[in-house]
Amino acid sequence: MTIGVLVSGGLDSAILVGHLLQQGESVQPFFVKGGLRWEATELLHLRSFLAKRGRPTLRELVVLDMPLADVYGEHWSRSGLVPDARSPDDAVYLPGRNMLLIVKAAVWCQLRGIPQLALAPLGSNPFPDASAGFFHDLQNALNHTLNHRIEILRPFATRSKLDVMRLGVGMPLECTFSCIDPVGDTHCGRCNKCAERRQAFQLAEIPDLTPYAYLNESS
């Protein structure tokens, strides 16, 4: 049986793909493009991670389009000033993001007989579209649309960031990408997500091989 996985290229979802492959699962990864400022670089890194993590049970990456320009308008994720390392976590919330990503990938799975779609939100995720109730209700709604049922999985829902990082030991985590304000193809080192990334490596006591454009400025 194949499991669909929504993967952004960031640490958690990339580790989820690697973890499922280690367990012998057949994995169909999805990347959804919305037109956000970091996606081209994120996709580049994701392809590198998947190439290095390749297993016979890893299917070819499916890239889906979900344009958000007409919805997000001038939201910071498309233009403007991104939240820096000093900003609170809720500053990086992307409205409706999980719902938009899940719906397209879930319908793709339903049409092709893939019964499960996995995401990597952690138990500490504070956003409303990462709650158990949200996923339960969305799964029910999706299963009213087509004959093929789908189950939304959250394998990391009871795990901490430290737990997940430890699962990633031995994986090419330097190929993942977390930045929301990339400098070329490099992490900026000073945005909210770069700060979160650096903290995750420090917490897990794993060497951080990530190149940061402005490492000294974010220290």
Short mmCIF file of C-alpha atoms in Angstrom, two decimals:
data_model
loop_
_atom_site.label_atom_id
_atom_site.label_comp_id
_atom_site.label_asym_id
_atom_site.label_seq_id
_atom_site.Cartn_x
_atom_site.Cartn_y
_atom_site.Cartn_z
CA MET A 1 0.00 0.00 0.00
CA THR A 2 1.24 3.47 -0.89
CA ILE A 3 1.06 6.43 1.50
CA GLY A 4 0.83 9.94 0.08
CA VAL A 5 2.98 12.48 1.94
CA LEU A 6 2.67 16.26 1.74
CA VAL A 7 6.26 17.45 1.93
CA SER A 8 7.44 21.04 1.94
CA GLY A 9 11.15 20.45 1.98
CA GLY A 10 11.43 21.54 5.61
CA LEU A 11 12.83 19.39 8.40
CA ASP A 12 9.66 17.78 9.74
CA SER A 13 8.05 16.68 6.49
CA ALA A 14 11.36 15.56 4.95
CA ILE A 15 12.09 13.48 8.06
CA LEU A 16 8.59 12.00 7.79
CA VAL A 17 9.33 10.82 4.25
CA GLY A 18 12.66 9.35 5.35
CA HIS A 19 11.09 7.69 8.40
CA LEU A 20 8.32 6.03 6.39
CA LEU A 21 10.85 4.77 3.85
CA GLN A 22 12.95 3.31 6.67
CA GLN A 23 9.84 1.45 7.82
CA GLY A 24 9.51 -0.10 4.37
CA GLU A 25 6.50 1.95 3.29
CA SER A 26 5.82 2.92 -0.31
CA VAL A 27 5.76 6.73 -0.36
CA GLN A 28 4.20 9.10 -2.87
CA PRO A 29 5.53 12.59 -2.08
CA PHE A 30 3.63 15.77 -3.03
CA PHE A 31 4.84 19.35 -3.24
CA VAL A 32 2.18 22.03 -3.71
CA LYS A 33 3.20 25.33 -5.32
CA GLY A 34 1.24 28.38 -4.26
CA GLY A 35 3.49 31.13 -5.61
CA LEU A 36 5.12 31.92 -2.27
CA ARG A 37 8.49 33.66 -2.25
CA TRP A 38 10.60 30.73 -1.08
CA GLU A 39 9.04 27.85 -3.01
CA ALA A 40 11.46 27.65 -5.95
CA THR A 41 14.42 27.26 -3.59
CA GLU A 42 12.46 24.93 -1.33
CA LEU A 43 11.59 22.65 -4.25
CA LEU A 44 15.22 22.59 -5.38
CA HIS A 45 16.31 21.41 -1.94
CA LEU A 46 13.49 18.89 -1.70
CA ARG A 47 14.52 17.25 -4.95
CA SER A 48 18.07 16.99 -3.60
CA PHE A 49 16.87 15.43 -0.33
CA LEU A 50 14.69 12.87 -2.13
CA ALA A 51 17.52 11.97 -4.51
CA LYS A 52 19.84 11.26 -1.57
CA ARG A 53 17.11 9.43 0.36
CA GLY A 54 15.99 7.44 -2.67
CA ARG A 55 14.69 3.94 -2.06
CA PRO A 56 12.89 1.51 -4.42
CA THR A 57 9.66 2.30 -2.55
CA LEU A 58 9.94 6.07 -3.12
CA ARG A 59 7.73 7.21 -5.98
CA GLU A 60 8.51 10.17 -8.20
CA LEU A 61 7.67 13.55 -6.66
CA VAL A 62 4.34 14.98 -7.82
CA VAL A 63 4.24 18.79 -8.01
CA LEU A 64 0.77 20.33 -7.86
CA ASP A 65 -0.22 23.94 -8.48
CA MET A 66 -2.42 25.88 -6.05
CA PRO A 67 -1.95 29.56 -7.00
CA LEU A 68 -2.58 31.86 -4.04
CA ALA A 69 -1.95 35.30 -5.51
CA ASP A 70 -5.65 36.08 -5.85
CA VAL A 71 -6.27 34.96 -2.25
CA TYR A 72 -3.19 36.19 -0.37
CA GLY A 73 -2.75 39.45 -2.27
CA GLU A 74 0.06 41.45 -0.63
CA HIS A 75 0.56 38.99 2.22
CA TRP A 76 4.18 38.90 3.44
CA SER A 77 4.59 35.35 2.09
CA ARG A 78 4.40 36.76 -1.44
CA SER A 79 5.93 40.21 -0.99
CA GLY A 80 6.98 42.58 1.73
CA LEU A 81 8.86 42.19 4.99
CA VAL A 82 9.07 38.65 6.38
CA PRO A 83 8.95 37.94 10.14
CA ASP A 84 12.46 38.01 11.60
CA ALA A 85 14.11 35.86 14.26
CA ARG A 86 12.60 37.97 17.07
CA SER A 87 8.99 37.57 15.89
CA PRO A 88 6.51 35.23 17.63
CA ASP A 89 5.57 31.92 16.02
CA ASP A 90 2.09 33.11 15.07
CA ALA A 91 3.68 35.77 12.85
CA VAL A 92 4.45 33.07 10.26
CA TYR A 93 0.94 31.61 10.12
CA LEU A 94 -0.28 31.10 6.55
CA PRO A 95 -4.11 31.38 6.57
CA GLY A 96 -5.87 28.25 5.36
CA ARG A 97 -2.60 26.70 4.25
CA ASN A 98 -3.22 23.14 5.44
CA MET A 99 -6.71 23.03 4.01
CA LEU A 100 -5.54 24.26 0.61
CA LEU A 101 -2.65 21.81 0.45
CA ILE A 102 -4.58 18.80 1.68
CA VAL A 103 -7.60 19.17 -0.59
CA LYS A 104 -5.64 19.06 -3.84
CA ALA A 105 -3.32 16.22 -2.79
CA ALA A 106 -6.20 14.24 -1.25
CA VAL A 107 -8.30 14.37 -4.40
CA TRP A 108 -5.23 13.30 -6.43
CA CYS A 109 -4.89 10.30 -4.08
CA GLN A 110 -8.59 9.47 -4.17
CA LEU A 111 -8.63 9.41 -7.97
CA ARG A 112 -5.69 7.00 -8.00
CA GLY A 113 -6.69 4.68 -5.18
CA ILE A 114 -4.14 5.86 -2.59
CA PRO A 115 -6.01 5.48 0.72
CA GLN A 116 -3.81 7.54 3.07
CA LEU A 117 -2.30 11.02 3.03
CA ALA A 118 0.24 11.94 5.71
CA LEU A 119 1.41 15.32 7.00
CA ALA A 120 4.02 16.25 9.59
CA PRO A 121 2.48 18.73 12.07
CA LEU A 122 3.91 18.33 15.57
CA GLY A 123 1.94 18.09 18.78
CA SER A 124 3.17 21.57 19.71
CA ASN A 125 1.76 23.21 16.56
CA PRO A 126 -0.48 26.04 17.86
CA PHE A 127 -2.35 26.90 14.67
CA PRO A 128 -6.08 26.17 14.24
CA ASP A 129 -5.61 24.15 11.05
CA ALA A 130 -3.25 21.73 12.79
CA SER A 131 -5.71 20.51 15.43
CA ALA A 132 -7.16 17.01 15.65
CA GLY A 133 -10.65 18.41 15.17
CA PHE A 134 -9.68 20.19 11.98
CA PHE A 135 -8.18 17.08 10.41
CA HIS A 136 -11.12 14.92 11.52
CA ASP A 137 -13.68 17.28 9.98
CA LEU A 138 -11.71 17.76 6.76
CA GLN A 139 -11.28 14.02 6.33
CA ASN A 140 -15.03 13.54 6.71
CA ALA A 141 -15.74 16.26 4.17
CA LEU A 142 -13.31 14.73 1.66
CA ASN A 143 -14.92 11.34 2.05
CA HIS A 144 -18.27 12.79 0.97
CA THR A 145 -16.81 13.84 -2.39
CA LEU A 146 -15.64 10.62 -4.06
CA ASN A 147 -16.15 6.87 -3.80
CA HIS A 148 -12.55 6.20 -2.74
CA ARG A 149 -12.11 6.99 0.93
CA ILE A 150 -8.99 8.64 2.28
CA GLU A 151 -7.47 8.77 5.76
CA ILE A 152 -5.43 11.76 6.85
CA LEU A 153 -2.46 10.66 8.95
CA ARG A 154 -0.43 12.76 11.41
CA PRO A 155 2.39 10.43 12.52
CA PHE A 156 4.18 13.19 14.45
CA ALA A 157 1.11 14.57 16.24
CA THR A 158 2.28 13.25 19.62
CA ARG A 159 5.98 13.90 19.06
CA SER A 160 8.12 16.87 20.03
CA LYS A 161 10.61 18.64 17.77
CA LEU A 162 13.41 16.85 19.58
CA ASP A 163 11.77 13.46 18.93
CA VAL A 164 11.46 14.21 15.23
CA MET A 165 15.01 15.54 14.90
CA ARG A 166 16.32 12.35 16.49
CA LEU A 167 14.42 10.34 13.88
CA GLY A 168 16.32 12.34 11.27
CA VAL A 169 19.79 11.35 12.46
CA GLY A 170 21.69 9.93 9.50
CA MET A 171 19.44 11.64 6.93
CA PRO A 172 20.80 14.40 4.63
CA LEU A 173 19.16 17.16 6.66
CA GLU A 174 21.46 19.75 5.11
CA CYS A 175 19.40 19.28 1.94
CA THR A 176 16.19 20.40 3.66
CA PHE A 177 15.04 24.00 3.48
CA SER A 178 13.27 26.09 6.12
CA CYS A 179 13.88 29.73 5.16
CA ILE A 180 11.11 32.20 4.24
CA ASP A 181 13.48 34.85 2.90
CA PRO A 182 16.16 32.99 0.90
CA VAL A 183 19.27 34.70 -0.41
CA GLY A 184 19.66 33.06 -3.79
CA ASP A 185 19.46 29.33 -3.02
CA THR A 186 20.70 29.82 0.57
CA HIS A 187 19.04 30.18 3.97
CA CYS A 188 19.11 33.82 5.03
CA GLY A 189 19.92 32.99 8.66
CA ARG A 190 17.88 35.83 10.14
CA CYS A 191 14.19 35.05 9.53
CA ASN A 192 11.80 33.41 11.99
CA LYS A 193 12.09 29.99 10.33
CA CYS A 194 15.90 30.06 10.17
CA ALA A 195 16.00 30.79 13.89
CA GLU A 196 13.63 27.87 14.51
CA ARG A 197 15.80 25.61 12.34
CA ARG A 198 19.02 26.50 14.12
CA GLN A 199 17.37 25.94 17.49
CA ALA A 200 16.16 22.49 16.39
CA PHE A 201 19.68 21.35 15.50
CA GLN A 202 21.06 22.76 18.75
CA LEU A 203 18.32 21.09 20.80
CA ALA A 204 19.00 17.70 19.22
CA GLU A 205 22.79 18.21 19.41
CA ILE A 206 23.09 17.44 15.70
CA PRO A 207 25.70 19.32 13.65
CA ASP A 208 23.98 21.95 11.51
CA LEU A 209 25.61 21.82 8.07
CA THR A 210 23.23 24.43 6.67
CA PRO A 211 24.88 27.38 4.91
CA TYR A 212 23.39 30.65 6.24
CA ALA A 213 23.93 33.90 4.34
CA TYR A 214 23.85 36.07 7.47
CA LEU A 215 24.77 33.66 10.24
CA ASN A 216 26.56 36.23 12.40
CA GLU A 217 23.67 38.69 12.17
CA SER A 218 21.19 36.15 13.59
CA SER A 219 23.37 34.97 16.49
#
